[in-house]
PDB file of C-alpha atoms in Angstrom:
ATOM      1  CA  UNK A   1      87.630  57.000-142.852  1.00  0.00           C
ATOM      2  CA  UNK A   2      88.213  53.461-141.819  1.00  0.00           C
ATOM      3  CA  UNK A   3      88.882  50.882-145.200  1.00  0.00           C
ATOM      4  CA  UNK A   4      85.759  48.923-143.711  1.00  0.00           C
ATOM      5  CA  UNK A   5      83.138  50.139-140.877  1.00  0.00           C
ATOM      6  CA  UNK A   6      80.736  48.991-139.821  1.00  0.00           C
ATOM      7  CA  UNK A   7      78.592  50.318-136.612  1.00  0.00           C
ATOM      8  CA  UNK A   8      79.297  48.514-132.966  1.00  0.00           C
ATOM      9  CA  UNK A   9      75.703  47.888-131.573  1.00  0.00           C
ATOM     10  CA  UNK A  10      74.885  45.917-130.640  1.00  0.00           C
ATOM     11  CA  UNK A  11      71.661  45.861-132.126  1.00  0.00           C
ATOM     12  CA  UNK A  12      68.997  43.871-130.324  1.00  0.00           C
ATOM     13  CA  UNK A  13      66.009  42.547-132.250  1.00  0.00           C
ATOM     14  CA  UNK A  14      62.812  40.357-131.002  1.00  0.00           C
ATOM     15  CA  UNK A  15      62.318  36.499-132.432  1.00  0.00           C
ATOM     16  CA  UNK A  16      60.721  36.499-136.270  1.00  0.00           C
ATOM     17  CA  UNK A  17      62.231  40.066-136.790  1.00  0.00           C
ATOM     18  CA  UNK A  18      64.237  41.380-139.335  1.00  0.00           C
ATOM     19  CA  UNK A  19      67.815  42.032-138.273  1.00  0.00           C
ATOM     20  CA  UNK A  20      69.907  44.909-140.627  1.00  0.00           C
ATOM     21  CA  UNK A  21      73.215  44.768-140.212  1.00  0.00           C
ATOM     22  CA  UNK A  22      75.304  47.863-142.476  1.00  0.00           C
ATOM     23  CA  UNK A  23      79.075  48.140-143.295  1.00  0.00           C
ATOM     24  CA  UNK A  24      80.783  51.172-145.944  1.00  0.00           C
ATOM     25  CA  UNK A  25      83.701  50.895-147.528  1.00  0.00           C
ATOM     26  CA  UNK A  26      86.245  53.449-148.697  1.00  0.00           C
ATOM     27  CA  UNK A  27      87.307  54.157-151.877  1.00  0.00           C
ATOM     28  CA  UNK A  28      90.828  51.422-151.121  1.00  0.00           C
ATOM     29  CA  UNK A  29      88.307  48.749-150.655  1.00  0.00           C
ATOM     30  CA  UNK A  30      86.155  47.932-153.971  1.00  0.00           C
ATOM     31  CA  UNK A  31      86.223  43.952-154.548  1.00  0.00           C
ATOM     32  CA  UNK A  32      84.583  40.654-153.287  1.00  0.00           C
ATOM     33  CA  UNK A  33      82.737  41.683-149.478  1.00  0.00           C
ATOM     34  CA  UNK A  34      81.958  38.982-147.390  1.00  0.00           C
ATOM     35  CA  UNK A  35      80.057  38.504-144.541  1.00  0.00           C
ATOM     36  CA  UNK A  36      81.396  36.682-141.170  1.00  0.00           C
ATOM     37  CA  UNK A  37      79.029  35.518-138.413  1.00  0.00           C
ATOM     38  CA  UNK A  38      81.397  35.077-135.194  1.00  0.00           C
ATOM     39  CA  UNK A  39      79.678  33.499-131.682  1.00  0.00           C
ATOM     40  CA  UNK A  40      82.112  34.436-128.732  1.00  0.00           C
ATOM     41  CA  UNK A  41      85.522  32.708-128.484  1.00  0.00           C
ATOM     42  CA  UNK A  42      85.111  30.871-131.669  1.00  0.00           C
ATOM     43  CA  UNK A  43      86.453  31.532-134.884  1.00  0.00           C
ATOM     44  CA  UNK A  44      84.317  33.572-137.804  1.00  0.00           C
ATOM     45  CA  UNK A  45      82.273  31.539-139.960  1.00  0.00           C
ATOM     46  CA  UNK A  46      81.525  32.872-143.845  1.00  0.00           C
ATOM     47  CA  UNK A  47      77.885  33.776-144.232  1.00  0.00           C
ATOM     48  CA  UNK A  48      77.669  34.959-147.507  1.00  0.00           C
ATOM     49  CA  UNK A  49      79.771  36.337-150.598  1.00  0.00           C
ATOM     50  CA  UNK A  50      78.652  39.530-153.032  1.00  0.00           C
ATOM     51  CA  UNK A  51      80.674  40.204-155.552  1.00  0.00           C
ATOM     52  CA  UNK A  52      78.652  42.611-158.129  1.00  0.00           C
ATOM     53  CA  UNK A  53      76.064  45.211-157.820  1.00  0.00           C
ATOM     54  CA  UNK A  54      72.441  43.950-155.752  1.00  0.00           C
ATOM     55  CA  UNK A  55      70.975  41.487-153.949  1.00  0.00           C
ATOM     56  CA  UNK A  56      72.112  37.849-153.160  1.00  0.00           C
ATOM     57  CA  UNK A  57      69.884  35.572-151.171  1.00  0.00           C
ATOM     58  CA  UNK A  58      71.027  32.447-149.231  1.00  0.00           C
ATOM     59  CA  UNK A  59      68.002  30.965-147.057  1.00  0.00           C
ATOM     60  CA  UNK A  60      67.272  33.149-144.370  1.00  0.00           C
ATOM     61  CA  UNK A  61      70.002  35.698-145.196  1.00  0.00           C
ATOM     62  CA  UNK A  62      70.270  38.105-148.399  1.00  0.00           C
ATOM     63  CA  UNK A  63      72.999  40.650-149.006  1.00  0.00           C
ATOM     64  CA  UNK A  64      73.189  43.778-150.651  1.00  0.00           C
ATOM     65  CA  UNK A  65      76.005  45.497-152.411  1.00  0.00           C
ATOM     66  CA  UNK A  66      75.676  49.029-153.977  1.00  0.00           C
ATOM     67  CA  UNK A  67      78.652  50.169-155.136  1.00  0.00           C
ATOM     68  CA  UNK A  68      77.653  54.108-156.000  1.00  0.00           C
ATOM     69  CA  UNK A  69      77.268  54.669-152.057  1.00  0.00           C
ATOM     70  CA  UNK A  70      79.740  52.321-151.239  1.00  0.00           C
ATOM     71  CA  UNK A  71      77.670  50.382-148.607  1.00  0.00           C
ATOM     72  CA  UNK A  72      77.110  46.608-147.792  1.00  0.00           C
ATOM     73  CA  UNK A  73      74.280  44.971-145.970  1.00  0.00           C
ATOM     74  CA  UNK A  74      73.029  42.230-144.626  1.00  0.00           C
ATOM     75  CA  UNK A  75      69.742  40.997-143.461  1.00  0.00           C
ATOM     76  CA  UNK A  76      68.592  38.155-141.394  1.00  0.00           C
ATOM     77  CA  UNK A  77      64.914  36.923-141.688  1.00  0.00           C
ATOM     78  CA  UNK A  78      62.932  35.843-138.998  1.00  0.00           C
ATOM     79  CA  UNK A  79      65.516  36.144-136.839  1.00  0.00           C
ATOM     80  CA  UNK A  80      66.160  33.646-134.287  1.00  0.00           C
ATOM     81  CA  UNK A  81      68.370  33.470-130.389  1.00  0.00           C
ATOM     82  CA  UNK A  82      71.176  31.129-132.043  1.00  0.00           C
ATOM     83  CA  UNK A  83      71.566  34.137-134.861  1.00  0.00           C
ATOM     84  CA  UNK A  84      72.958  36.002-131.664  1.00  0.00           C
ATOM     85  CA  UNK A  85      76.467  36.662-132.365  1.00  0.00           C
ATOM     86  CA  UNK A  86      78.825  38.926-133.885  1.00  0.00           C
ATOM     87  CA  UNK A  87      78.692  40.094-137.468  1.00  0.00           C
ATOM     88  CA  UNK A  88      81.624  40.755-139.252  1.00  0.00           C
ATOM     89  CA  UNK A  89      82.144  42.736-142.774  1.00  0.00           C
ATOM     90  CA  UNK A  90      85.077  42.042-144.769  1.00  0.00           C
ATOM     91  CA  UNK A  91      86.421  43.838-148.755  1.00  0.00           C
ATOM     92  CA  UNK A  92      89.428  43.204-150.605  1.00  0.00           C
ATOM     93  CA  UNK A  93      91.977  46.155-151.422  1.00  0.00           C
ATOM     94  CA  UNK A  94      91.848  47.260-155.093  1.00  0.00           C
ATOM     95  CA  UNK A  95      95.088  46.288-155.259  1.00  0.00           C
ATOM     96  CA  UNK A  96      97.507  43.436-153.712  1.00  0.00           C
ATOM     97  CA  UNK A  97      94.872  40.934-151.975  1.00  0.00           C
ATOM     98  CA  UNK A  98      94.886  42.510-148.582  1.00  0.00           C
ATOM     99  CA  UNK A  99      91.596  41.532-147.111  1.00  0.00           C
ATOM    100  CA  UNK A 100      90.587  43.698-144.628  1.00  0.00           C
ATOM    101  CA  UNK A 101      87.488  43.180-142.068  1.00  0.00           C
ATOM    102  CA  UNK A 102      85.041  45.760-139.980  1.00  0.00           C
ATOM    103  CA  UNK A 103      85.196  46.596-136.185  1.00  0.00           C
ATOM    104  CA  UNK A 104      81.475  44.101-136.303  1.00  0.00           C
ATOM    105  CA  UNK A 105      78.421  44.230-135.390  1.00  0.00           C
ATOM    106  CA  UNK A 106      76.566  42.545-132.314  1.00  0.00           C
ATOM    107  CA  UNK A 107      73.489  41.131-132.836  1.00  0.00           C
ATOM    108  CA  UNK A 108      70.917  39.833-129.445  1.00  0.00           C
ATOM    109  CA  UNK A 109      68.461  38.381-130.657  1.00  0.00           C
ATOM    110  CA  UNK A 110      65.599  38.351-127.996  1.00  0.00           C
ATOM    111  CA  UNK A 111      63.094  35.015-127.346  1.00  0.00           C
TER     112      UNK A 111
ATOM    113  CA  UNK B   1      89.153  16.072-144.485  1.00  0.00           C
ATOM    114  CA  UNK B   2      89.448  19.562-145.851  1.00  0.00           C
ATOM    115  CA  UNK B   3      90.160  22.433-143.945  1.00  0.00           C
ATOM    116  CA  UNK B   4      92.001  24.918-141.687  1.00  0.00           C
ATOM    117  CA  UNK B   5      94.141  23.209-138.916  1.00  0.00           C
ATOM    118  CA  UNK B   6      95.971  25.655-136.222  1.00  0.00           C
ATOM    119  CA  UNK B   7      97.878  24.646-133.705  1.00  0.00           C
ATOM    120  CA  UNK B   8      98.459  24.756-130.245  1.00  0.00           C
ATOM    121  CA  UNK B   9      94.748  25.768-129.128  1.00  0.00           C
ATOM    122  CA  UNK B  10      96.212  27.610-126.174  1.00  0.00           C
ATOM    123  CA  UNK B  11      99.648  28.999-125.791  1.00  0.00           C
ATOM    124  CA  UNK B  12     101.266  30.339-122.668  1.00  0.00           C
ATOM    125  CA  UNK B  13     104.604  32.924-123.178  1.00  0.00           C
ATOM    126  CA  UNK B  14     107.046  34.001-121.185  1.00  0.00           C
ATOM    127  CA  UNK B  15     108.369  38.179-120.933  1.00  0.00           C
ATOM    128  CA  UNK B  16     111.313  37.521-123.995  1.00  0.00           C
ATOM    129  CA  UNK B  17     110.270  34.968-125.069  1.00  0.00           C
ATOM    130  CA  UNK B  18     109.718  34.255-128.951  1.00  0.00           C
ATOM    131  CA  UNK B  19     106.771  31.430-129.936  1.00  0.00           C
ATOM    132  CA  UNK B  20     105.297  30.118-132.956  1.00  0.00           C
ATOM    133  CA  UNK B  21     102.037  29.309-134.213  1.00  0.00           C
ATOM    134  CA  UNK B  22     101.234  27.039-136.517  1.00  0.00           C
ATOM    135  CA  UNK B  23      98.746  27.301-139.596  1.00  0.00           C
ATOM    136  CA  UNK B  24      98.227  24.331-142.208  1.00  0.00           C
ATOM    137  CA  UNK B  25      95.761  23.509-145.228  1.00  0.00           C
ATOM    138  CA  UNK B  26      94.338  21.361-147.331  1.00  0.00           C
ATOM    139  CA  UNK B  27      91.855  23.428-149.658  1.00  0.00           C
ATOM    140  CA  UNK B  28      94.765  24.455-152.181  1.00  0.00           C
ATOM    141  CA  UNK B  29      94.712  27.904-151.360  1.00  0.00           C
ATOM    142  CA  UNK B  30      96.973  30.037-152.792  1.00  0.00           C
ATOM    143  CA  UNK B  31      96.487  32.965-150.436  1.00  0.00           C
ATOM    144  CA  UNK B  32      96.491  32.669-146.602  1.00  0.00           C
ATOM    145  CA  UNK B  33      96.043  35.528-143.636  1.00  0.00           C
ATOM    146  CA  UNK B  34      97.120  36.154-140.032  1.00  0.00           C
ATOM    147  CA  UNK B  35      94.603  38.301-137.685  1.00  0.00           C
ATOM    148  CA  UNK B  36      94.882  39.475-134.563  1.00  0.00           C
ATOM    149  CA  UNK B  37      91.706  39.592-132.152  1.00  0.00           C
ATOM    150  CA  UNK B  38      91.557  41.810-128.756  1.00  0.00           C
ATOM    151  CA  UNK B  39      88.676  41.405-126.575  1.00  0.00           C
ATOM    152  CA  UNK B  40      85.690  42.967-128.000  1.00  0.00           C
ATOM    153  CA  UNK B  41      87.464  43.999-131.251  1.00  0.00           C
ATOM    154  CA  UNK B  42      87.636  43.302-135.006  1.00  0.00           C
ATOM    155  CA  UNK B  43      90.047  41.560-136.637  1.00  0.00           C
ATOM    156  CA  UNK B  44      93.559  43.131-137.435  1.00  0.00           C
ATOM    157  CA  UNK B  45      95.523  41.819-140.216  1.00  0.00           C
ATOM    158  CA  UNK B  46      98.736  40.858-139.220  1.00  0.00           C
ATOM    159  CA  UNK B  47     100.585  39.580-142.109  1.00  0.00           C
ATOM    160  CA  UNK B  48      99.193  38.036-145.720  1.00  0.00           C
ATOM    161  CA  UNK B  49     101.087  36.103-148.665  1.00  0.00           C
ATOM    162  CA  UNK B  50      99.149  35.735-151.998  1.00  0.00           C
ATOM    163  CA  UNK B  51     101.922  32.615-152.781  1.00  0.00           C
ATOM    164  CA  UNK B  52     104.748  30.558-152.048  1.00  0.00           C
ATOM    165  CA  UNK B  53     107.982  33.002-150.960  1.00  0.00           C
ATOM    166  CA  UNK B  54     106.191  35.805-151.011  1.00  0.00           C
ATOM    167  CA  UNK B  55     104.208  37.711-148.354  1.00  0.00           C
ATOM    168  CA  UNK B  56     103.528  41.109-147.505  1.00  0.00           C
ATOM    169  CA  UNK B  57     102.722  43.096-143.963  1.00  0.00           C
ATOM    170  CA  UNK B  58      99.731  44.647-143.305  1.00  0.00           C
ATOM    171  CA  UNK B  59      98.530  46.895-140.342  1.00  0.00           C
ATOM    172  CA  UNK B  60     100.138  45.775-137.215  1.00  0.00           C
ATOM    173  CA  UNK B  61     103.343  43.661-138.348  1.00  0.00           C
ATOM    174  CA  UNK B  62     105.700  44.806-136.286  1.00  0.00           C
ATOM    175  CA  UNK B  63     106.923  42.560-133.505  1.00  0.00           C
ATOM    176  CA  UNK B  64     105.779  39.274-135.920  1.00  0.00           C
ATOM    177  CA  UNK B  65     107.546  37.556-138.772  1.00  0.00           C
ATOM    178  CA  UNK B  66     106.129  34.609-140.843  1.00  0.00           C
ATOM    179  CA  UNK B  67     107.434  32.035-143.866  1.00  0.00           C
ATOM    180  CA  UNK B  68     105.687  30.623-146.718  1.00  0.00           C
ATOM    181  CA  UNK B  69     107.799  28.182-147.731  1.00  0.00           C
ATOM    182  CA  UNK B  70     104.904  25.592-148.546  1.00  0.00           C
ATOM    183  CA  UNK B  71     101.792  26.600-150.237  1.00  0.00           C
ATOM    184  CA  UNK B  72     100.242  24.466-147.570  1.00  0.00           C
ATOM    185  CA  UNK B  73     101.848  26.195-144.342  1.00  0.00           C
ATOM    186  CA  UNK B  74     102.121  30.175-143.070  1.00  0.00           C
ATOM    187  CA  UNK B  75     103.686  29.834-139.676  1.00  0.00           C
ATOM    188  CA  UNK B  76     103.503  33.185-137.364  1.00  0.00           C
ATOM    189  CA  UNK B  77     106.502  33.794-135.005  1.00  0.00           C
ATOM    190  CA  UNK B  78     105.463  35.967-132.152  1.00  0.00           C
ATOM    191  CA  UNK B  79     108.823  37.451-131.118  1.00  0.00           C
ATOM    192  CA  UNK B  80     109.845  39.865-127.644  1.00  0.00           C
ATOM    193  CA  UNK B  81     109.709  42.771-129.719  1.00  0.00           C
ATOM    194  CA  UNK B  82     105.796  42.684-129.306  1.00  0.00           C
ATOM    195  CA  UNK B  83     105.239  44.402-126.091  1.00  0.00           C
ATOM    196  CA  UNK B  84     101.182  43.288-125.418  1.00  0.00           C
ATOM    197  CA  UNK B  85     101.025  39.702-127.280  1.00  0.00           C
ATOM    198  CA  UNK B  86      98.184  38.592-125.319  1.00  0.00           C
ATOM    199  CA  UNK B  87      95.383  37.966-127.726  1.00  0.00           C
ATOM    200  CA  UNK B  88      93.142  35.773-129.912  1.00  0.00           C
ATOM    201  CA  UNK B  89      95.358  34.632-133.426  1.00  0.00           C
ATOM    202  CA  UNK B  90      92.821  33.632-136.140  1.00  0.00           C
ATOM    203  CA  UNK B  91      94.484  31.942-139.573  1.00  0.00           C
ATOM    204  CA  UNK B  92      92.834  31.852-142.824  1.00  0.00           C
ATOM    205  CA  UNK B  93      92.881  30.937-146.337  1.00  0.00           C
ATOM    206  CA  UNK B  94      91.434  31.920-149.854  1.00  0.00           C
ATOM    207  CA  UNK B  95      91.578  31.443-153.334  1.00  0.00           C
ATOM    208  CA  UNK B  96      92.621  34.727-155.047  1.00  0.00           C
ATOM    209  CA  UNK B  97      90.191  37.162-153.931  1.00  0.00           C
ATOM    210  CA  UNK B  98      88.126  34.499-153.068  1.00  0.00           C
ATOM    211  CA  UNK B  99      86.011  33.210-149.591  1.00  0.00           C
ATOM    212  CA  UNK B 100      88.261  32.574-146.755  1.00  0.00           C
ATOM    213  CA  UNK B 101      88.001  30.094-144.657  1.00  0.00           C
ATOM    214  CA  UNK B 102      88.952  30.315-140.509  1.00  0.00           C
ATOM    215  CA  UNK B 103      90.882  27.845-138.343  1.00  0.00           C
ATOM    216  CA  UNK B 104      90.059  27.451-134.769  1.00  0.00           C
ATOM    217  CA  UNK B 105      92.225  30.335-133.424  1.00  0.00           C
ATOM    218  CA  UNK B 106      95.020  30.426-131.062  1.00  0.00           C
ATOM    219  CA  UNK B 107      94.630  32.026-127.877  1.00  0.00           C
ATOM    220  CA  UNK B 108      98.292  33.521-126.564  1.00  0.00           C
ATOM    221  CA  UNK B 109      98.627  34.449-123.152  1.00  0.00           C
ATOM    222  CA  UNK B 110     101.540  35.844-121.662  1.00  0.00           C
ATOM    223  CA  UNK B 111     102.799  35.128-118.019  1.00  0.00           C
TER     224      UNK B 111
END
């Protein structure tokens, strides 16, 4: 199992949908998750930070952590073209500060 | 003016040859990161250092060195011994397990 995964897509959604985007971890991985949004040839941008057990909501965005199965998500509210971009998940090591990131996720969002 | 600065934007190598890239900050980050980006990938990590004079490798090192002489400065060295350089560079910082923040990426090609 890969530290941090996180399924390719992409995932295409209409305008005013939900988008769910879904990363797991392995059992290396247990700390501070993060979620990137990267457009193409740019650099990531930080979305949102979870660092304990539930939800955590930030405008249009809320993330979920649940530690027992090991999974991270993050959903996008009324989803919008400009939200079209890469989504990248990203955990610290239990040990030693090695932050480590997903394969990402792409995300169309149609008009 | 806070932030990540790398430097150049664009880099162009020669078979043999060795180049550097550049990575400063301002935020008084004690931890910083090197990623590598291939087209339509996630991010490998490259090399990390949690302080000054110390760093450590982490999944694709070989064919790279780095310093951290400066708490402000993590300078990558991209030497002959790595065979397919061409690719997207992306430089970050962080507090201790904390959010990390991007620069703008260096794109190396090699000609």
């Amino acid at each position: 199992q890969k530290e941090v995964e996180q399924n390719s897509g992409p995932l295409s959604v209409p305008e005013g949908a939900i988008a769910s985007l879904n990363c797991t971890y392995s059992d290396r991985v247990s700390q501070s998750f993060f979620w990137y949004r990267q457009y193409s040839g740019k650099s990531p941008e930080l979305i949102m930070s979870i660092y304990s057990n539930g939800d955590k909501e930030d405008g249009r965005f809320t993330a979920q952590l649940n530690k027992a199965s090991q999974y991270v998500s993050l959903l996008i509210r009324d989803s919008q073209p400009s939200d079209s971009a890469t989504y990248l998940c990203a955990g610290f090591y239990n040990q030693g500060g090695k932050l480590i990131f997903g394969q990402g996720t792409e995300l169309s969002v149609k008009p | 003016d806070g932030g990540i600065t790398q430097s150049p934007k664009y880099l162009f190598r020669k078979e043999g040859q060795n180049v550097t890239l550049s990575c400063e900050q301002n935020l008084n980050h004690d931890a910083m990161y090197w990623y590598r980006q291939d087209p339509g990938q996630g991010l490998r990590l490259i090399y990390y250092s949690q302080i000054v004079n110390d760093f450590q490798k982490g999944d694709i090192a070989e064919g790279y060195s780095v310093s951290r002489e400066k708490k402000e400065s993590f300078p990558l060295t991209v030497t002959s011994a790595q065979k397919n350089p061409t690719a997207f560079y992306l430089c970050a910082s962080s507090p201790t397990l904390g959010e990390a923040f991007f620069g703008q990426g260096t794109r190396l090609t090699v000609v």
